[in-house]
Amino acid sequence: MDQLTQDKLSKEEIFETLNQFITEVIGEEFVEEMDITPASSFTKDLEMDSIEIVAFSEKVKNHFGSNIDFTGWLSNMDLDEIIQLKLEDIITYIQECQ
């Protein structure tokens, strides 16, 4: 597991990490056809299903450590909020938790 240093990660660094996780979860062949940006939504733009989102959230938790309660954060949302969730929302959340 990666240890966070005192230096906060930039939004760009967090985006690159999350982009890598998305590629691992949904597969490189799908990602090549997509233009993934911070404004990408998980369900509409990335077409991730619930199992893929769970796999993604596990990677986030394992990588960023216990400072980030990603699952807890998601559990406070209703289904519509999760469906509308964009990559930039997660980037902001991770940055605030650092």
PDB file of C-alpha atoms in Angstrom:
ATOM      1  CA  MET A   1       0.000   0.000   0.000  1.00  0.00           C
ATOM      2  CA  ASP A   2       1.278   3.438  -0.889  1.00  0.00           C
ATOM      3  CA  GLN A   3       1.976   5.751   2.021  1.00  0.00           C
ATOM      4  CA  LEU A   4       0.872   9.342   1.669  1.00  0.00           C
ATOM      5  CA  THR A   5       3.619  11.827   2.246  1.00  0.00           C
ATOM      6  CA  GLN A   6       3.248  15.249   3.793  1.00  0.00           C
ATOM      7  CA  ASP A   7       2.927  16.695   0.309  1.00  0.00           C
ATOM      8  CA  LYS A   8      -0.621  16.883  -0.900  1.00  0.00           C
ATOM      9  CA  LEU A   9      -1.246  15.393  -4.301  1.00  0.00           C
ATOM     10  CA  SER A  10      -2.389  17.784  -6.973  1.00  0.00           C
ATOM     11  CA  LYS A  11      -5.727  17.345  -8.712  1.00  0.00           C
ATOM     12  CA  GLU A  12      -3.767  16.228 -11.796  1.00  0.00           C
ATOM     13  CA  GLU A  13      -1.882  13.547  -9.852  1.00  0.00           C
ATOM     14  CA  ILE A  14      -5.095  12.259  -8.285  1.00  0.00           C
ATOM     15  CA  PHE A  15      -6.788  12.259 -11.707  1.00  0.00           C
ATOM     16  CA  GLU A  16      -3.923  10.233 -13.223  1.00  0.00           C
ATOM     17  CA  THR A  17      -4.178   7.671 -10.412  1.00  0.00           C
ATOM     18  CA  LEU A  18      -7.968   7.392 -10.719  1.00  0.00           C
ATOM     19  CA  ASN A  19      -7.673   7.149 -14.496  1.00  0.00           C
ATOM     20  CA  GLN A  20      -5.266   4.220 -14.044  1.00  0.00           C
ATOM     21  CA  PHE A  21      -7.751   2.500 -11.692  1.00  0.00           C
ATOM     22  CA  ILE A  22     -10.579   2.985 -14.212  1.00  0.00           C
ATOM     23  CA  THR A  23      -8.402   1.417 -16.912  1.00  0.00           C
ATOM     24  CA  GLU A  24      -7.652  -1.560 -14.643  1.00  0.00           C
ATOM     25  CA  VAL A  25     -11.327  -2.037 -13.772  1.00  0.00           C
ATOM     26  CA  ILE A  26     -13.030  -1.664 -17.155  1.00  0.00           C
ATOM     27  CA  GLY A  27     -10.158  -2.709 -19.400  1.00  0.00           C
ATOM     28  CA  GLU A  28      -7.769  -0.925 -21.677  1.00  0.00           C
ATOM     29  CA  GLU A  29      -9.687  -1.763 -24.843  1.00  0.00           C
ATOM     30  CA  PHE A  30     -12.724   0.173 -23.562  1.00  0.00           C
ATOM     31  CA  VAL A  31     -10.727   3.086 -22.177  1.00  0.00           C
ATOM     32  CA  GLU A  32      -8.967   3.629 -25.522  1.00  0.00           C
ATOM     33  CA  GLU A  33     -12.341   4.508 -27.059  1.00  0.00           C
ATOM     34  CA  MET A  34     -13.217   6.996 -24.307  1.00  0.00           C
ATOM     35  CA  ASP A  35     -12.112  10.506 -23.562  1.00  0.00           C
ATOM     36  CA  ILE A  36     -11.830  10.355 -19.786  1.00  0.00           C
ATOM     37  CA  THR A  37     -11.779  13.774 -18.138  1.00  0.00           C
ATOM     38  CA  PRO A  38     -12.491  15.052 -14.627  1.00  0.00           C
ATOM     39  CA  ALA A  39     -16.023  15.816 -15.873  1.00  0.00           C
ATOM     40  CA  SER A  40     -16.653  12.166 -16.837  1.00  0.00           C
ATOM     41  CA  SER A  41     -19.513  10.513 -14.962  1.00  0.00           C
ATOM     42  CA  PHE A  42     -19.193   6.890 -13.934  1.00  0.00           C
ATOM     43  CA  THR A  43     -22.466   5.600 -15.265  1.00  0.00           C
ATOM     44  CA  LYS A  44     -23.159   7.761 -18.329  1.00  0.00           C
ATOM     45  CA  ASP A  45     -19.690   8.500 -19.707  1.00  0.00           C
ATOM     46  CA  LEU A  46     -17.687   5.547 -18.437  1.00  0.00           C
ATOM     47  CA  GLU A  47     -20.623   3.105 -18.490  1.00  0.00           C
ATOM     48  CA  MET A  48     -19.428   1.464 -15.278  1.00  0.00           C
ATOM     49  CA  ASP A  49     -21.821  -0.904 -13.538  1.00  0.00           C
ATOM     50  CA  SER A  50     -22.132  -1.298  -9.778  1.00  0.00           C
ATOM     51  CA  ILE A  51     -19.590  -4.127  -9.576  1.00  0.00           C
ATOM     52  CA  GLU A  52     -17.026  -2.058 -11.472  1.00  0.00           C
ATOM     53  CA  ILE A  53     -17.685   0.932  -9.209  1.00  0.00           C
ATOM     54  CA  VAL A  54     -17.143  -1.278  -6.141  1.00  0.00           C
ATOM     55  CA  ALA A  55     -13.867  -2.593  -7.610  1.00  0.00           C
ATOM     56  CA  PHE A  56     -12.817   0.997  -8.340  1.00  0.00           C
ATOM     57  CA  SER A  57     -13.659   2.129  -4.792  1.00  0.00           C
ATOM     58  CA  GLU A  58     -11.584  -0.764  -3.355  1.00  0.00           C
ATOM     59  CA  LYS A  59      -8.589   0.410  -5.396  1.00  0.00           C
ATOM     60  CA  VAL A  60      -9.103   3.971  -4.133  1.00  0.00           C
ATOM     61  CA  LYS A  61      -9.297   2.747  -0.535  1.00  0.00           C
ATOM     62  CA  ASN A  62      -6.235   0.505  -0.857  1.00  0.00           C
ATOM     63  CA  HIS A  63      -4.162   3.181  -2.563  1.00  0.00           C
ATOM     64  CA  PHE A  64      -5.027   6.267  -0.530  1.00  0.00           C
ATOM     65  CA  GLY A  65      -5.338   4.520   2.815  1.00  0.00           C
ATOM     66  CA  SER A  66      -7.600   4.925   5.793  1.00  0.00           C
ATOM     67  CA  ASN A  67      -7.634   8.744   5.654  1.00  0.00           C
ATOM     68  CA  ILE A  68     -10.163   8.467   2.880  1.00  0.00           C
ATOM     69  CA  ASP A  69     -13.449   6.770   3.755  1.00  0.00           C
ATOM     70  CA  PHE A  70     -14.554   6.490   0.150  1.00  0.00           C
ATOM     71  CA  THR A  71     -17.154   3.813   0.888  1.00  0.00           C
ATOM     72  CA  GLY A  72     -18.572   5.846   3.767  1.00  0.00           C
ATOM     73  CA  TRP A  73     -18.674   8.947   1.585  1.00  0.00           C
ATOM     74  CA  LEU A  74     -20.570   7.060  -1.128  1.00  0.00           C
ATOM     75  CA  SER A  75     -22.954   5.508   1.399  1.00  0.00           C
ATOM     76  CA  ASN A  76     -24.139   8.996   2.381  1.00  0.00           C
ATOM     77  CA  MET A  77     -25.420   9.567  -1.160  1.00  0.00           C
ATOM     78  CA  ASP A  78     -28.664   8.476  -2.686  1.00  0.00           C
ATOM     79  CA  LEU A  79     -28.771   6.551  -5.953  1.00  0.00           C
ATOM     80  CA  ASP A  80     -29.335   9.657  -8.086  1.00  0.00           C
ATOM     81  CA  GLU A  81     -26.284  11.352  -6.587  1.00  0.00           C
ATOM     82  CA  ILE A  82     -24.135   8.285  -7.254  1.00  0.00           C
ATOM     83  CA  ILE A  83     -25.419   8.081 -10.833  1.00  0.00           C
ATOM     84  CA  GLN A  84     -24.507  11.771 -11.348  1.00  0.00           C
ATOM     85  CA  LEU A  85     -21.100  11.362  -9.669  1.00  0.00           C
ATOM     86  CA  LYS A  86     -18.226  12.701 -11.732  1.00  0.00           C
ATOM     87  CA  LEU A  87     -14.529  12.014 -11.476  1.00  0.00           C
ATOM     88  CA  GLU A  88     -13.904  15.607 -10.346  1.00  0.00           C
ATOM     89  CA  ASP A  89     -16.192  15.040  -7.318  1.00  0.00           C
ATOM     90  CA  ILE A  90     -13.965  12.187  -6.181  1.00  0.00           C
ATOM     91  CA  ILE A  91     -10.782  14.148  -6.924  1.00  0.00           C
ATOM     92  CA  THR A  92     -12.053  17.024  -4.745  1.00  0.00           C
ATOM     93  CA  TYR A  93     -13.048  14.619  -1.959  1.00  0.00           C
ATOM     94  CA  ILE A  94      -9.622  12.925  -1.958  1.00  0.00           C
ATOM     95  CA  GLN A  95      -7.846  16.273  -1.985  1.00  0.00           C
ATOM     96  CA  GLU A  96      -9.886  17.500   1.003  1.00  0.00           C
ATOM     97  CA  CYS A  97      -9.083  14.342   2.977  1.00  0.00           C
ATOM     98  CA  GLN A  98      -5.313  14.543   2.511  1.00  0.00           C
TER      99      GLN A  98
END
